[in-house]
XYZ file of C-alpha atoms in Angstrom:
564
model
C 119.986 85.590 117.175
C 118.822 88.273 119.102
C 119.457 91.292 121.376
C 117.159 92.866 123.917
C 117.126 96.865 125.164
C 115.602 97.685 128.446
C 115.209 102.086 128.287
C 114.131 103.342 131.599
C 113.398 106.929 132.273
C 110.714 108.860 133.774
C 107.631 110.380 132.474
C 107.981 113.649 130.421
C 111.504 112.600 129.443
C 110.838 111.639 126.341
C 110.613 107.686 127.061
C 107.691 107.123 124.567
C 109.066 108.930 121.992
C 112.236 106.389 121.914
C 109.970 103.493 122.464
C 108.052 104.647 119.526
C 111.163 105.468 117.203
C 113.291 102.357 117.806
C 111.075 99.927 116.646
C 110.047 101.723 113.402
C 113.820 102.125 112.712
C 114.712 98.624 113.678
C 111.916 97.328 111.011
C 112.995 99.794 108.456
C 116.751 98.055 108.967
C 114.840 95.046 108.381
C 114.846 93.785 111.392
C 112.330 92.271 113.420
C 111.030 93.947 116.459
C 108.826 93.257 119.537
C 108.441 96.419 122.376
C 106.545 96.391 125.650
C 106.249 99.322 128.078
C 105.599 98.804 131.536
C 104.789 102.601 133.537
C 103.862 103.874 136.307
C 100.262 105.953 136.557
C 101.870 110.152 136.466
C 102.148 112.430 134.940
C 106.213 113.741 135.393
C 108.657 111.273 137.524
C 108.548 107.810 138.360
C 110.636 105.312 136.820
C 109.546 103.695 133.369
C 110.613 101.127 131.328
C 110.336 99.972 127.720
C 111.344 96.303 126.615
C 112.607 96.343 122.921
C 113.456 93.093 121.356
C 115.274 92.952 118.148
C 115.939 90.171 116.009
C 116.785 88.009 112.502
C 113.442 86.045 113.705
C 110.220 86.751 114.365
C 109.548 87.495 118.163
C 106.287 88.110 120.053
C 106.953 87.372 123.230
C 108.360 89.470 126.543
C 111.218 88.512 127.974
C 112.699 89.512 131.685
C 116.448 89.963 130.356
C 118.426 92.332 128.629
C 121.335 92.714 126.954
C 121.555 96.163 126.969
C 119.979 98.842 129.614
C 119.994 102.021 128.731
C 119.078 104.943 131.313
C 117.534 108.242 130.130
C 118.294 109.942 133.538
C 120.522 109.492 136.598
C 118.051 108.215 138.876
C 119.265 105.459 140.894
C 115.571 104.018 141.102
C 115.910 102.637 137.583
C 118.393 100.199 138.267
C 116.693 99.381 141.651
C 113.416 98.634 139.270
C 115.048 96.985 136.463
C 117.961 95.156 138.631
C 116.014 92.055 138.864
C 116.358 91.564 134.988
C 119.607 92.373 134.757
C 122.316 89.490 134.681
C 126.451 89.351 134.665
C 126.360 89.496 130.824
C 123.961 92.772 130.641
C 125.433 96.009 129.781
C 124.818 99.394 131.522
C 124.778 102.375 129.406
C 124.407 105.453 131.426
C 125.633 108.974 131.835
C 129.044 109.651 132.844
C 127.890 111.011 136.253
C 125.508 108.390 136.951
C 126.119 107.410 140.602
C 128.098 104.103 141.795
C 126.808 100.805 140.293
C 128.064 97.546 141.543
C 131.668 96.357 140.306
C 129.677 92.870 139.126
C 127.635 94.848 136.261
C 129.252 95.751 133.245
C 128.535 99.467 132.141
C 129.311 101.826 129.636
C 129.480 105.335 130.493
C 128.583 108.179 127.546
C 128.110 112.168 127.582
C 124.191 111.666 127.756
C 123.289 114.977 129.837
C 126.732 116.976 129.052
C 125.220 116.113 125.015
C 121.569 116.591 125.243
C 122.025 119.919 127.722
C 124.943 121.111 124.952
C 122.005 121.012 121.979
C 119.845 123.447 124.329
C 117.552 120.659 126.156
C 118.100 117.598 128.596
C 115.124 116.365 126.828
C 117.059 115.432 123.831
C 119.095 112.343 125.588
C 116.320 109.845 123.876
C 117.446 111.543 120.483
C 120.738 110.789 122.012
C 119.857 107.080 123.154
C 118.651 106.302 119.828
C 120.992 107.590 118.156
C 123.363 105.137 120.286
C 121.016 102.121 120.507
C 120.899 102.017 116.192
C 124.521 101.872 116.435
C 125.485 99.401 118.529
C 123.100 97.146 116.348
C 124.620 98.307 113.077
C 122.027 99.795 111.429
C 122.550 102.671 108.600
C 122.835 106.581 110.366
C 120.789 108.132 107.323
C 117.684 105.244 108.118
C 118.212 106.479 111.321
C 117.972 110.286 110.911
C 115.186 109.843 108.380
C 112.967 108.448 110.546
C 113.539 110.961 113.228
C 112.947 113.657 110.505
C 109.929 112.491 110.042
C 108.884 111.891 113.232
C 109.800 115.523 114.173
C 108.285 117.029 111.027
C 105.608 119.148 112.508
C 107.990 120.858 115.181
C 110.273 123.899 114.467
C 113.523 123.888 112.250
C 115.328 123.888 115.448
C 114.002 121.065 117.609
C 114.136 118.774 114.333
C 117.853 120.166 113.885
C 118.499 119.399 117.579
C 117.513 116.135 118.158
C 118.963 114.992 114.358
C 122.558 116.083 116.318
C 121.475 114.491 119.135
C 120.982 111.295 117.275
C 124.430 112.027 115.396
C 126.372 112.577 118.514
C 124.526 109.301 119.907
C 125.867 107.033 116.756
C 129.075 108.294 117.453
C 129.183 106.877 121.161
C 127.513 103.851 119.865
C 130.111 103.111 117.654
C 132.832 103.565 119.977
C 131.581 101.487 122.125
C 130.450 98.647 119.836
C 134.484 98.215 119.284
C 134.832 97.268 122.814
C 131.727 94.612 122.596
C 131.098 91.658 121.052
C 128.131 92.249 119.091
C 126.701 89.458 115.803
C 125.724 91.744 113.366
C 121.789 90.523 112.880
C 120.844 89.426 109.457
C 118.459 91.894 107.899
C 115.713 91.042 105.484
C 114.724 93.495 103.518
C 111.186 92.353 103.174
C 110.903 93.135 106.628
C 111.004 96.831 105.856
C 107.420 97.001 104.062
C 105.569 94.876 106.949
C 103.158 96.874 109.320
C 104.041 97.315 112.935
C 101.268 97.052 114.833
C 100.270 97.553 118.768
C 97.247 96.122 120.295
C 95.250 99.436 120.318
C 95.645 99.676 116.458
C 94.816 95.831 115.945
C 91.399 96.064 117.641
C 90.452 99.578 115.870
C 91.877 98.103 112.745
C 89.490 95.181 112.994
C 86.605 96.935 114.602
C 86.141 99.115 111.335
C 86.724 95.678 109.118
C 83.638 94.578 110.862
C 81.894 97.844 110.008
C 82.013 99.596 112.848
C 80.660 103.089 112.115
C 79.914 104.531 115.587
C 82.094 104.206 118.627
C 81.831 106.149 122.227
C 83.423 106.058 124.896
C 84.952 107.481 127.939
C 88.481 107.528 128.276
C 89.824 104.802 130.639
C 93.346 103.323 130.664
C 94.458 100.910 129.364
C 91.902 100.999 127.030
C 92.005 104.244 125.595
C 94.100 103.421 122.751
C 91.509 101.945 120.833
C 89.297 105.248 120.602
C 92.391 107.490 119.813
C 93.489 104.876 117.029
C 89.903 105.321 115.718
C 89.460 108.891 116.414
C 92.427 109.114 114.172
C 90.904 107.908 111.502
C 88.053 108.620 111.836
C 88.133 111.463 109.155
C 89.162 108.696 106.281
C 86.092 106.135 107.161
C 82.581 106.716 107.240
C 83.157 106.528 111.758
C 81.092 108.889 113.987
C 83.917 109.110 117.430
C 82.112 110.601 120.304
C 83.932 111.242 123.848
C 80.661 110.929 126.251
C 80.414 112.188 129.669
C 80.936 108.958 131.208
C 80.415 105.067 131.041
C 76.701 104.923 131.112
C 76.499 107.563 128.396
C 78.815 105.655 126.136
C 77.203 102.368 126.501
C 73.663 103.705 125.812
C 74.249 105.631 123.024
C 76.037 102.846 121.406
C 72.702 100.736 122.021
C 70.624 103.970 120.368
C 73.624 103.766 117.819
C 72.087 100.217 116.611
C 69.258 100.799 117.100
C 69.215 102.659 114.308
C 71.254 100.575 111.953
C 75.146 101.376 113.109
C 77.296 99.473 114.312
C 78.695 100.754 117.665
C 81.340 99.795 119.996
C 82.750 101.047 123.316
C 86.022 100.721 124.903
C 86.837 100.727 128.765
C 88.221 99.121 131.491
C 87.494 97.804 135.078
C 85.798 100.372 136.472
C 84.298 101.401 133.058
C 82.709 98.330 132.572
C 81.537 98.143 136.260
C 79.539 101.461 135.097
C 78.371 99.721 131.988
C 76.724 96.616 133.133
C 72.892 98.063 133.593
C 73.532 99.167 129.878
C 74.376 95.638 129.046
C 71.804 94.314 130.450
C 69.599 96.793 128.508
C 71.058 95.303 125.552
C 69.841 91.699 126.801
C 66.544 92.574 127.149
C 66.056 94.182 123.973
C 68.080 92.424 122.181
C 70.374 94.674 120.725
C 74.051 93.357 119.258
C 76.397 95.583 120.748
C 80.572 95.030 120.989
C 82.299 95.471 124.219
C 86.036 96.273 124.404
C 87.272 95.441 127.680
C 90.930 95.880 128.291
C 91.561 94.585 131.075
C 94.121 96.025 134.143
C 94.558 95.067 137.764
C 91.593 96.140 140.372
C 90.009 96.455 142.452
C 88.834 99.783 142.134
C 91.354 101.696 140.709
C 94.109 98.877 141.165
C 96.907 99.823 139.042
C 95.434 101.491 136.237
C 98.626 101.371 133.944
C 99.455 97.362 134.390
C 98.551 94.170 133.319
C 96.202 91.667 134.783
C 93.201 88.724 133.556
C 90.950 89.383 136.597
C 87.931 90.177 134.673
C 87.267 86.908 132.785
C 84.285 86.097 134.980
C 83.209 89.767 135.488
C 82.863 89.697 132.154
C 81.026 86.366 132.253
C 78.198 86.966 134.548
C 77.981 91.289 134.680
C 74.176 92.279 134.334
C 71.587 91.507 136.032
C 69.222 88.785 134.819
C 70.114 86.335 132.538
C 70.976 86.686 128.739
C 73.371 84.875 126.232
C 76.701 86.801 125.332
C 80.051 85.710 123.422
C 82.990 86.495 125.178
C 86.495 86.575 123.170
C 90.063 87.097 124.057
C 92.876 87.215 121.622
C 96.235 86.273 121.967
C 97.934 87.994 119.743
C 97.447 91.263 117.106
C 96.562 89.201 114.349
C 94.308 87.829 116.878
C 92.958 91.076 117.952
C 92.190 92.016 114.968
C 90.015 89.269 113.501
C 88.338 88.963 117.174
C 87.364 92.851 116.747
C 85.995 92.217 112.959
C 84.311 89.020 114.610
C 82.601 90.173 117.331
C 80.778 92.485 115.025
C 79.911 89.683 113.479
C 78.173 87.498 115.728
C 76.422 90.395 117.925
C 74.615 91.515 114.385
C 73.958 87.692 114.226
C 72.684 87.229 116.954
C 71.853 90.031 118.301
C 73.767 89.885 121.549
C 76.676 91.690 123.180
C 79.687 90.535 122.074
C 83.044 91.288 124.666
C 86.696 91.461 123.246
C 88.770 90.655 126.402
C 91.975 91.999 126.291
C 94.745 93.632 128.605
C 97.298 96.246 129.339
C 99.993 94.412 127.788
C 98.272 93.311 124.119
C 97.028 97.323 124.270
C 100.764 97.869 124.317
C 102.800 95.572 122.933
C 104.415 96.518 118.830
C 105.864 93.955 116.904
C 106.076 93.545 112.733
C 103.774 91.336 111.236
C 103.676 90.521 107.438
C 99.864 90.628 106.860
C 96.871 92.029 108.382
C 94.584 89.000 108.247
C 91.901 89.099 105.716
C 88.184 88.593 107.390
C 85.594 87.201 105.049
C 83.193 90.004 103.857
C 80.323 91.740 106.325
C 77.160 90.031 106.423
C 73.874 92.618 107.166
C 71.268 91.073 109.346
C 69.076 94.005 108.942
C 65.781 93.601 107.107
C 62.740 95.833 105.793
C 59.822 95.384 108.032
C 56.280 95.119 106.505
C 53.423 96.407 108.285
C 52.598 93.345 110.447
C 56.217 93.546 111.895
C 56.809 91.565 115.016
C 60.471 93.335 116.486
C 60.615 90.172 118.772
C 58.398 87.174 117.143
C 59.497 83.801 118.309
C 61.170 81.745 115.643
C 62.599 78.047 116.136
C 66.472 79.605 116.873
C 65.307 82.719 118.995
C 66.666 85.370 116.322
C 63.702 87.738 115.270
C 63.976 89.178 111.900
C 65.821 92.386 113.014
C 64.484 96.093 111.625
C 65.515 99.508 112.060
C 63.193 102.356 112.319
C 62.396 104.273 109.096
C 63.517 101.392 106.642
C 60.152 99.745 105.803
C 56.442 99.903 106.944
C 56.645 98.350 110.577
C 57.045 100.087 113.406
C 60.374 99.013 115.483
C 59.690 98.765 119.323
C 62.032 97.926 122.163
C 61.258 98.179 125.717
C 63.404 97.390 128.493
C 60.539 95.749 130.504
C 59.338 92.297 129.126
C 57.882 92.401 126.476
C 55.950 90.579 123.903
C 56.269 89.650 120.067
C 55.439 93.166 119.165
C 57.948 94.801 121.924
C 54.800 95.944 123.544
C 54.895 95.440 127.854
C 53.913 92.625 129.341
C 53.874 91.248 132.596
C 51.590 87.584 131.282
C 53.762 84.980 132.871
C 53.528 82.766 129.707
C 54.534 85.351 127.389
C 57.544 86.115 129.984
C 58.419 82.456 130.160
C 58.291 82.460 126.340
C 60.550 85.404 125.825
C 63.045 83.679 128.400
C 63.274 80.816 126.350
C 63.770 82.791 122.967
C 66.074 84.379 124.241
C 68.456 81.396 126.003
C 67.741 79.327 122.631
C 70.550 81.896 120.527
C 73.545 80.033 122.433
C 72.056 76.210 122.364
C 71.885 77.148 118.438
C 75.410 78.902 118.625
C 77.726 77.321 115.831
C 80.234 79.923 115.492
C 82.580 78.517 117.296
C 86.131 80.419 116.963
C 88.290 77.243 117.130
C 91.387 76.646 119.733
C 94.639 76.426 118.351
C 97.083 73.412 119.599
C 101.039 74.201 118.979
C 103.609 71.826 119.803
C 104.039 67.904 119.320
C 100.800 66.235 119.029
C 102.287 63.019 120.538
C 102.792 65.545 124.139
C 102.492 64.705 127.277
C 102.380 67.801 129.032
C 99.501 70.271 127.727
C 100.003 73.738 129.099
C 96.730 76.011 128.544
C 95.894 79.348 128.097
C 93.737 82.215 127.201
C 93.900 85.865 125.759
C 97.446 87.741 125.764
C 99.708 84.857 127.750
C 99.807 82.791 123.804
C 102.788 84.091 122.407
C 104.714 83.534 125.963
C 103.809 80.468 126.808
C 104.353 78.862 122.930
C 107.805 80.957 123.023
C 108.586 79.065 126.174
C 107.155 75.376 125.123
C 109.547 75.419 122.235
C 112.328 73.977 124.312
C 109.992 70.892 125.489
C 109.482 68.048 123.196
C 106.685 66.781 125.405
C 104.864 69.913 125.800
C 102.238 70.989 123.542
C 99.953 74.578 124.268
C 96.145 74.834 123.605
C 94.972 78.789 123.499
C 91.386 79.210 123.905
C 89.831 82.854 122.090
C 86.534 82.178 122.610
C 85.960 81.749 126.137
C 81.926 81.768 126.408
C 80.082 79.734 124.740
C 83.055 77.305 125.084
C 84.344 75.465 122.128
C 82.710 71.745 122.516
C 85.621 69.656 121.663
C 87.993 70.359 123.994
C 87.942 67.114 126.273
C 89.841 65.282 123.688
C 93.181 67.823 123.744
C 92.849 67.162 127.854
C 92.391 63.452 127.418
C 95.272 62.616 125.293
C 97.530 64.793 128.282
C 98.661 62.831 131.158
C 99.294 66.787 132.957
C 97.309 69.613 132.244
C 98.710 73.143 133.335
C 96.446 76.189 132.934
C 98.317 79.543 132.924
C 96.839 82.924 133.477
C 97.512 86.231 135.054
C 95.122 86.811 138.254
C 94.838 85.404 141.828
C 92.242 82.853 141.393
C 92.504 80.661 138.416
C 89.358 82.542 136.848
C 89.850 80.524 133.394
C 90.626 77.265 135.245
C 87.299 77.718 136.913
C 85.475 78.317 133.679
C 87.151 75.244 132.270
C 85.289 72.906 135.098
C 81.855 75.173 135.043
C 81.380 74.718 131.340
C 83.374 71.765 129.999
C 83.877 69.891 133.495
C 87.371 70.132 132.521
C 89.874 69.850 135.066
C 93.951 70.364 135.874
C 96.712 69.155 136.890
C 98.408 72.346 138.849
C 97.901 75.752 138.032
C 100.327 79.019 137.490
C 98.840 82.323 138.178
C 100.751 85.663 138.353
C 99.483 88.614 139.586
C 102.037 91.668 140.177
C 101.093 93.845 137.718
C 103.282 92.305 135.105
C 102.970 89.559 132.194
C 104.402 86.678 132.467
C 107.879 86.911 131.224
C 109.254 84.100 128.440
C 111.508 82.935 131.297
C 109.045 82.534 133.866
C 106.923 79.814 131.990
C 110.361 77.958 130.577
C 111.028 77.955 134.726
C 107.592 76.340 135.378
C 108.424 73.781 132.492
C 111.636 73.055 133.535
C 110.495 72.050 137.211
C 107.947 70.024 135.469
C 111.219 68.417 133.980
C 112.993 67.980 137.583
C 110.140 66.500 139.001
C 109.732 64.008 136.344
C 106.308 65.301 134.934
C 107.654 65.418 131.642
């Protein structure tokens, strides 16, 4: 059992602060939560929207409906946004002077502005709205007010005494009104209260310094800014160095300096972030310097829509730099996910000595939900060593990993050059030493072994097997669950590709690949690397995720058809 909000407002209303409070206060009830925001790229204005799913089971997933919508404002451009995921059985709940709705939609009308403006501030109609929302649901006032205590506790007596009677006067309303509807009461588990809820930003930081990251940098870039606030944040608790450079190429190189001498570094961007980067990773090719790569990805070109959702830079990622050099390339599908893929990818570029890319998007950056345990990584390995005086930075060894030192630990003296180079890192333009280095270089991924493996949900006797990659997982196994015959494969590692693969496609008779861009970027990978092909394809690319409903749609027409 489950009910779904939809709160639309616009920016500088207060719209994040409910979609923060709600699901804290939700999990505290012991519920479980899931939230996703979808916004537009200003400042002030505009019409938002946050998705908040709340439920006696775990969910993980977005979904297009609602049960409830509830409007911060009395702009008539959030129903004309949200109208398409409203149906006859969703509820309205909107000022009293919001303007004409269609008869066909059911809607409840409160004192939202007449309330909020009463306490001294229009702003406080999310105090209001949550105040409302925690009703309806049945959970305690005093959990309620608590939380918004707290939340408030660094403002002035007044706002935190405003916005607690602006929650009051909310649960009041919301009680009312829950005697006219037909609301389950959810079952709450208390051992719900004491789980962590997470968002995507805090999963990759969270795993980042599991893997020992103690330098990141970075310029800000939606939607992957998250990440460096999370660690910025705590940044005064670890032993982290957080520096804000002047741009992309800044960030990238002084994370390569950062290893260089013995950190571990990471950046964060986006799109156009990365574009900026890719000279930098190449750098780190050629010198062979481990270096992790956050890439969240949103849609482009160019600017695109900097605040959405999209999977259009699998094979940017893939083939940026010039030259050639091995990388790993991961994309998680889920927090828990996102957080061993961060600790990971530390990992394997100290391993290796390679970049390392964690692919995600706008909507794993933003997406909350509870989760019972952060998953434990095994310990971190150190790949450094002490050099001795006859130190070779880059001598050729049977694998193509050279013992890796760090200036100032040991006799040897650590050189890197960005031009060829040979064993010593000295420059070298002797076409059998280039040819040589080549080769080293190439051999790290026909040694690779660490292979993250792909996870197969569903009947193992299907007939159907829908695949995926990165942030689509928890939607497309949400939606499969109504389909005997359908089973879902989710790749994280994309490059090097796991080997084994060809036996989940052979035992299909259809094979659907899912993702979110124009041009089937993952199917393509899938017949590059592993000659693997499809059966039909499903790509979205609007801005938005796939919705729970969309994928059960595709499933079902499998169904009509007979494909299943």
């Amino acid at each position: 059992m489950e009910y779904s909000f939809i709160i639309a407002g616009e920016a500088g209303q207060g719209i994040q602060t409910v979609e923060v409070l709600l699901p804290k206060i939700f999990k505290k009830a012991g519920l479980n939560v899931f939230s996703y925001k979808e916004y537009m790229s200003r400042v002030r204005g505009g019409s938002n929207s946050t998705l908040i799913r709340v439920s006696d089971i775990p969910v993980r997933a977005f979904k297009q409906k609602a049960d409830f919508a509830l409007f911060l404002s009395n702009d008539v451009s959030h129903l004309k946004r949200i109208s398409n995921r409203l149906s006859s059985d969703s509820i309205l709940v909107v000022d009293e002077e919001f303007p004409g709705i269609d008869d066909t939609l059911k809607v409840l009308r409160i004192p939202l502005l007449k309330t909020a403006s009463a306490l001294g501030n229009k702003i406080y109609a999310n105090s209001v709205m949550i105040g409302f929302a925690t009703a309806l649901l049945g959970v305690d006032l005093e959990n309620t007010m608590n939380i918004v205590k707290q939340y408030f506790s660094k403002k002035s007596k007044e706002v935190i005494f405003q916005n607690l009677e602006a929650v009051k006067s909310g649960y009041k309303n919301g009680l009312a009104s829950k005697k006219k509807l037909s609301i389950t009461k959810l079952k709450q588990n208390k051992q719900i209260c004491d789980q962590f809820l997470l968002s995507g930003a805090e999963a990759v930081a969270f795993g980042a310094l599991a893997g020992g990251c103690n330098f990141i940098s970075s310029y800000p870039m939606s939607p992957s800014t998250g990440v460096l606030v999370q660690l910025a944040k705590l940044s005064d608790n670890f032993d982290l160095i957080v520096e804000q450079a002047e741009d992309e190429i800044s960030a990238i190189n002084m994370a390569l300096g950062a290893w260089y001498a013995g950190g571990r570094a990471m950046v964060t961007t986006s799109g156009g972030g990365f574009a900026l980067m890719t000279e930098g990773l190449s750098l780190a090719g050629m010198i062979e310097s481990p270096i992790v790569v956050h890439l969240a990805q949103r849609p482009g070109p160019a600017t695109g829509l900097p605040t959405r959702t999209e999977q259009a830079d699998l094979m940017f990622a893939l083939y940026a730099g010039h030259g050639e050099f091995p990388r790993v390339i991961y994309a998680p599908g889920n927090l828990e996910e996102a957080f061993l893929c961060s600790w990971k990818a530390f990992q394997i570029a100290d391993k290796y000595q390679i970049p390392a890319l964690i692919l995600t998007d706008q909507y794993l950056m933003d997406m909350i939900y509870n989760i019972e345990n952060v998953p434990l990584p095994e310990n971190i390995e150190n790949y450094l060593i002490k050099t001795d005086s006859d130190y070779l930075r880059y001598k050729l060894t049977q694998k193509g990993i050279s013992p890796r030192g760090i200036p100032g630990w040991g006799e040897g003296l650590v050189c890197v050059d960005s031009d060829e180079h040979d064993e010593s890192g000295r420059i070298t333009e002797d076409f059998e030493m280039r040819k040589m280095m080549v080769e080293k270089r190439m051999k790290k991924m026909s040694n690779f072994k660490d292979y993250y493996t792909p996870e197969l949900t569903g009947n193992s006797g299907y007939e159907v097997l829908a695949v995926c990659f990165g942030s689509t997982k928890e939607i497309v196994k949400e939606a499969a669950q109504s389909f005997e015959n359908i089973a879902v494969l989710h790749l994280v590692q994309l490059y090097p590709l796991p080997r084994d693969l060809k036996k989940y496609f052979d035992m299909a008779k259809k094979v659907v690949i899912i993702e979110n861009n124009f041009t089937s970027q993952f199917a393509s990978l899938l017949k590059t690397f592993a000659n693997l092909d499809h059966s039909k394809k499903v790509t979205k690319y609007d801005g938005m995720p796939f919705s729970v409903e969309e994928i059960k749609n595709v499933f079902e027409q499998f169904t009509e058809e007979g494909e299943v």
